CSV table of C-alpha atoms and ligand atoms in Angstrom, one decimal:
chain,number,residue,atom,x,y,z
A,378,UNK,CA,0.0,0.0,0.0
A,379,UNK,CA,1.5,3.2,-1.0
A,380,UNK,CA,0.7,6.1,1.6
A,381,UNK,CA,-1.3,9.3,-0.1
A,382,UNK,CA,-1.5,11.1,2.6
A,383,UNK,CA,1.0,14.0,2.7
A,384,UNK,CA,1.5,14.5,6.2
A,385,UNK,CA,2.5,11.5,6.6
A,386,UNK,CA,5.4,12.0,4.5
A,387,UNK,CA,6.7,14.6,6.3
A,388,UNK,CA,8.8,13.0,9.0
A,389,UNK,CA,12.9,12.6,7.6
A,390,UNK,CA,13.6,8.6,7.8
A,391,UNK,CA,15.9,7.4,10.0
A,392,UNK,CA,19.3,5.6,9.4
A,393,UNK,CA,18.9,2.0,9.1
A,394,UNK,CA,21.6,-1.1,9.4
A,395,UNK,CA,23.2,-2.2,5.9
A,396,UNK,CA,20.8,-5.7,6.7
A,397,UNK,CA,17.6,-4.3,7.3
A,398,UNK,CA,18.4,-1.6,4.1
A,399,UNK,CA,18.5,-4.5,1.7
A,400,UNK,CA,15.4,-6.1,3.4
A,401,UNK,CA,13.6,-3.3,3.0
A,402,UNK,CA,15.3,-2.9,-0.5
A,403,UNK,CA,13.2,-5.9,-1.9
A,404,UNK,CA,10.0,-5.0,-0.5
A,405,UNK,CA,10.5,-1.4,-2.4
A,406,UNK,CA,11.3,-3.1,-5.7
A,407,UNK,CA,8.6,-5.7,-5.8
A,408,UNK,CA,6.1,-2.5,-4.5
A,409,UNK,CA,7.8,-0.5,-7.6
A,410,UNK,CA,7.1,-3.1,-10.1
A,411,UNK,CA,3.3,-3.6,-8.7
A,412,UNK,CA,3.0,-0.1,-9.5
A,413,UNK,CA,3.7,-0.7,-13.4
A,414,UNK,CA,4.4,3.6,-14.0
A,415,UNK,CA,6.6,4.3,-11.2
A,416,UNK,CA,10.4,4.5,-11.3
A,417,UNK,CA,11.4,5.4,-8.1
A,418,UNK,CA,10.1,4.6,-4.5
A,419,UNK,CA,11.1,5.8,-0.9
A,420,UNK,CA,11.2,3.6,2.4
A,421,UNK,CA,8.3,6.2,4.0
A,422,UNK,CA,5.8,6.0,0.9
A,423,UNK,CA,5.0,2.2,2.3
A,424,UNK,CA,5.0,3.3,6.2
A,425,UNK,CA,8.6,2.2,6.7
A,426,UNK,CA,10.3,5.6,8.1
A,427,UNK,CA,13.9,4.4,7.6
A,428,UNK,CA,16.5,5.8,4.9
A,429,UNK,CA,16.3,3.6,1.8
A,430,UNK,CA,15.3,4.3,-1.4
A,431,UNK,CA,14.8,2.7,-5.0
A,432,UNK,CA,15.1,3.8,-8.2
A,433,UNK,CA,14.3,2.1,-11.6
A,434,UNK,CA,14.8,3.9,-14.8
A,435,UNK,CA,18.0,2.4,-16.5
A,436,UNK,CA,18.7,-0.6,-14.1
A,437,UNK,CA,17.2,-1.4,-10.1
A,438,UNK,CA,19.1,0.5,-8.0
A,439,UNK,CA,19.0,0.5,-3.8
A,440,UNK,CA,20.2,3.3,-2.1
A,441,UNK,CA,21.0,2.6,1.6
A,442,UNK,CA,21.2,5.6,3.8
A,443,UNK,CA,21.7,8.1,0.4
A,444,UNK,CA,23.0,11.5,1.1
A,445,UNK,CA,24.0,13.9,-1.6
A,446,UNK,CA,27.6,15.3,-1.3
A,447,UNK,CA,27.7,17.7,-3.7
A,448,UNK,CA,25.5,19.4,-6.7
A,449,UNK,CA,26.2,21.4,-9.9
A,450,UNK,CA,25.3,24.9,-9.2
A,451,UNK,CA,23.1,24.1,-12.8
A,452,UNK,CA,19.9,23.4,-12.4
A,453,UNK,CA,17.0,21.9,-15.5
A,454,UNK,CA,13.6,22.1,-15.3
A,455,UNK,CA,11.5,19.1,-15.1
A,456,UNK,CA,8.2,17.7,-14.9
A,457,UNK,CA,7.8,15.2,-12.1
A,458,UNK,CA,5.2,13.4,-10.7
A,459,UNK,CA,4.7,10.8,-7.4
A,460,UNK,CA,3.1,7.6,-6.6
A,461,UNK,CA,2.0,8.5,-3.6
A,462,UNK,CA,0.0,11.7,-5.5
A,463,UNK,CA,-0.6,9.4,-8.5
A,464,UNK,CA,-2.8,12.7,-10.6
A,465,UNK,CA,-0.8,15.4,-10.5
A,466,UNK,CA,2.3,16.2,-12.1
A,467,UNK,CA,5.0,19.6,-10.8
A,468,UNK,CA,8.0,21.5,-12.4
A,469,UNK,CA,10.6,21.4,-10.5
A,470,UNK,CA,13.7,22.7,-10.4
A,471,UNK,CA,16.7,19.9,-10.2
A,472,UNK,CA,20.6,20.4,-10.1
A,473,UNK,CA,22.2,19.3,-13.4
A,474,UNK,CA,24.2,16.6,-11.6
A,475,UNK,CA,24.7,15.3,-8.1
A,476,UNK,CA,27.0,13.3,-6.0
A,477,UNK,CA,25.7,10.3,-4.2
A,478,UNK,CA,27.4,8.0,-1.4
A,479,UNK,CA,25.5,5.3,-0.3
A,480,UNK,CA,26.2,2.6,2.5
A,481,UNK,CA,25.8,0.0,0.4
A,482,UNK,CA,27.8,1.3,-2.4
A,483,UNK,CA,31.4,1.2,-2.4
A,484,UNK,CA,32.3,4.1,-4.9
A,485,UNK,CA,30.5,7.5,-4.7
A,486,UNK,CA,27.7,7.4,-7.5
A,487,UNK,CA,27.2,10.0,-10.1
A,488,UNK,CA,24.0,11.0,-11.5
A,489,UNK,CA,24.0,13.3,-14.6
A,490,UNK,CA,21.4,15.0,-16.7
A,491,UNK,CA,23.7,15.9,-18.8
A,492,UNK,CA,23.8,12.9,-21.9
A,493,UNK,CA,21.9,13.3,-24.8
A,494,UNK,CA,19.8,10.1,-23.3
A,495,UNK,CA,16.6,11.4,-21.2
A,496,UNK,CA,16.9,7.9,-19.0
A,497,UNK,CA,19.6,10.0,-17.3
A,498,UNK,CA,17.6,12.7,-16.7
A,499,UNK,CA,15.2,10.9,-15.2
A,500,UNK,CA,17.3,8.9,-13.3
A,501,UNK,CA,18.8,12.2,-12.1
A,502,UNK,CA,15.7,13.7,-11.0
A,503,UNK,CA,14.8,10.5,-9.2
A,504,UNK,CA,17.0,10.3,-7.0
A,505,UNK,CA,16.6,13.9,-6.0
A,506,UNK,CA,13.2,13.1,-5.7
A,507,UNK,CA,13.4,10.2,-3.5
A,508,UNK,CA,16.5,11.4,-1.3
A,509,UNK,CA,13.9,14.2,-0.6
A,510,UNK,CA,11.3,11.7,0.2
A,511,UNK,CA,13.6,10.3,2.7
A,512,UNK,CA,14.3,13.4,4.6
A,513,UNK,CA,10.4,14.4,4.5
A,514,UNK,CA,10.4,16.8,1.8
A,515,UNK,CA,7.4,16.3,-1.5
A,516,UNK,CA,7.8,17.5,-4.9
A,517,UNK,CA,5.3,20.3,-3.8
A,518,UNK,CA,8.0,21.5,-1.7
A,519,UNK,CA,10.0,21.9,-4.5
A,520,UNK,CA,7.7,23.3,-6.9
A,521,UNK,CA,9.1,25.9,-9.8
A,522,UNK,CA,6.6,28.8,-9.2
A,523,UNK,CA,6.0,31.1,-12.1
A,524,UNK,CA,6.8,35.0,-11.8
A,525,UNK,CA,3.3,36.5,-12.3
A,526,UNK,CA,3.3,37.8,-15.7
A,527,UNK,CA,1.9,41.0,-15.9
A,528,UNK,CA,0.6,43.8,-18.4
A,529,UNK,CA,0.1,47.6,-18.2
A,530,UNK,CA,1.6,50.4,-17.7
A,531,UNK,CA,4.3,49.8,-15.2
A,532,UNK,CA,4.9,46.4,-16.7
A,533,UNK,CA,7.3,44.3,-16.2
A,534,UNK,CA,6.1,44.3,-11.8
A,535,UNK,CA,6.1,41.7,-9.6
A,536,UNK,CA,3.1,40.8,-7.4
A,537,UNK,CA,3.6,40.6,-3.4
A,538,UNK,CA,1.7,37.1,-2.4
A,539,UNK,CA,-0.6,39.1,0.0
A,540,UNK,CA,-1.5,42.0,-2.1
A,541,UNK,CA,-4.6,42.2,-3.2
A,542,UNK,CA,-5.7,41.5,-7.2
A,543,UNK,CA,-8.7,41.2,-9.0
A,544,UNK,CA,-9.0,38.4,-11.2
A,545,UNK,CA,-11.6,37.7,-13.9
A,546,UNK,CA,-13.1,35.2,-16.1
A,547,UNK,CA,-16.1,36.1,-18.0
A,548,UNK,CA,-18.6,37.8,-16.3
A,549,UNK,CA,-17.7,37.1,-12.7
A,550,UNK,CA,-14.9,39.1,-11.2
A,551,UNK,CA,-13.7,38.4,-7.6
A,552,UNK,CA,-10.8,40.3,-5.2
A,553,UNK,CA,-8.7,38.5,-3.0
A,554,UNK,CA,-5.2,38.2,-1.9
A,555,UNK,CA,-2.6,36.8,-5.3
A,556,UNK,CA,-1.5,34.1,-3.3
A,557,UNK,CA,-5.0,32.7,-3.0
A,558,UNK,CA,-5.6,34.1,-6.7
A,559,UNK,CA,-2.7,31.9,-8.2
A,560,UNK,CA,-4.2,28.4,-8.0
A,561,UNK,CA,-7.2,29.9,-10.2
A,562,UNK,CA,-5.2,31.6,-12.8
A,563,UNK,CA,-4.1,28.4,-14.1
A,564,UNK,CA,-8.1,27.3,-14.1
A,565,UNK,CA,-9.4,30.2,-16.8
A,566,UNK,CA,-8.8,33.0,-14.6
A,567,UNK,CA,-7.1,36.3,-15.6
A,568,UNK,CA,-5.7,39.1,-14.0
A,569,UNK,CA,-6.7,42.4,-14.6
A,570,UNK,CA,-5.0,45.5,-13.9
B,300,ZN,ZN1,7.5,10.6,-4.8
């Protein structure tokens, strides 16, 4: 059963022995490839709140207490989504390539966006994905928010998220605070200056 509930994917994981890791390992792989669309899967998204993740997008791959030891200072943009938020897909911001040490790995791994194959990509983001997973942070968290784009007079401006806008769409006009007006902007609604 994959947990939905954000909340409870809040908590960071805690470190867990090289034995149980792999234990836990299998269960996350067999739970991966009941899902058929996922390719990654973290310890807490099945109720286990220890630090092991999996990733599947070129080869299985079990990462036993993962922690990223360095980044590029690049970043891409890329369109995730979650198992444990199975409709909705976020664009995120992820570093270009990353740094990985693992228990369970000897060498330090290396995960790079930056091949012509998308595989790596994706198994870049993954792992950013599910390392976050295991220290309680969702791709909401991470979301890429767009600068308000804005015309009139004093264009280009940037909107504070409590100031007050009025949106519109058709008829109906309403005024409330941008940060409650964003969500509805991307469902028909306009702003207008
Ligand atoms: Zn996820």
């Amino acid at each position: 059963m994959i947990i939905k509930d954000r909340s409870k994917l809040e908590t960071p994981c805690e470190v867990v022995s090289i034995k149980e890791g792999e234990e836990i390992g299998v269960r996350l792989l067999h739970e991966l490839r009941e899902s058929k669309s996922g390719i990654g899967l973290a310890a807490n998204q099945i109720g286990i709140n220890k630090r092991v993740c999996v990733i599947n997008v070129k080869e299985p791959l079990v990462l036993i207490n993962p922690n990223i030891i360095d980044v590029s200072e690049e970043k891409f943009k890329f369109a995730e989504g979650c198992l444990s938020f199975p409709n909705d897909k976020v664009k995120t911001l992820r570093h270009t390539w990353i740094k990985v040490h693992a228990d369970n790995h000897d060498s330090t791994l290396v995960f790079s966006a930056e091949s012509n194959d998308i595989n790596d990509a994706f198994e870049c983001a993954c792992v950013q994905h599910e390392i976050d997973h295991l220290d309680g942070i969702t791709m909401f968290d991470r979301e890429l928010k767009r600068e308000p784009l804005i015309r009139g007079k004093n264009a280009p401006q940037k909107i504070g998220r409590n100031e007050k806008v009025t949106i519109t769409k058709g008829k109906e006009s309403k005024v409330l605070k941008y940060k409650k007006a964003t969500p509805l902007l991307e469902d028909g609604w306009t702003l207008s200056i």
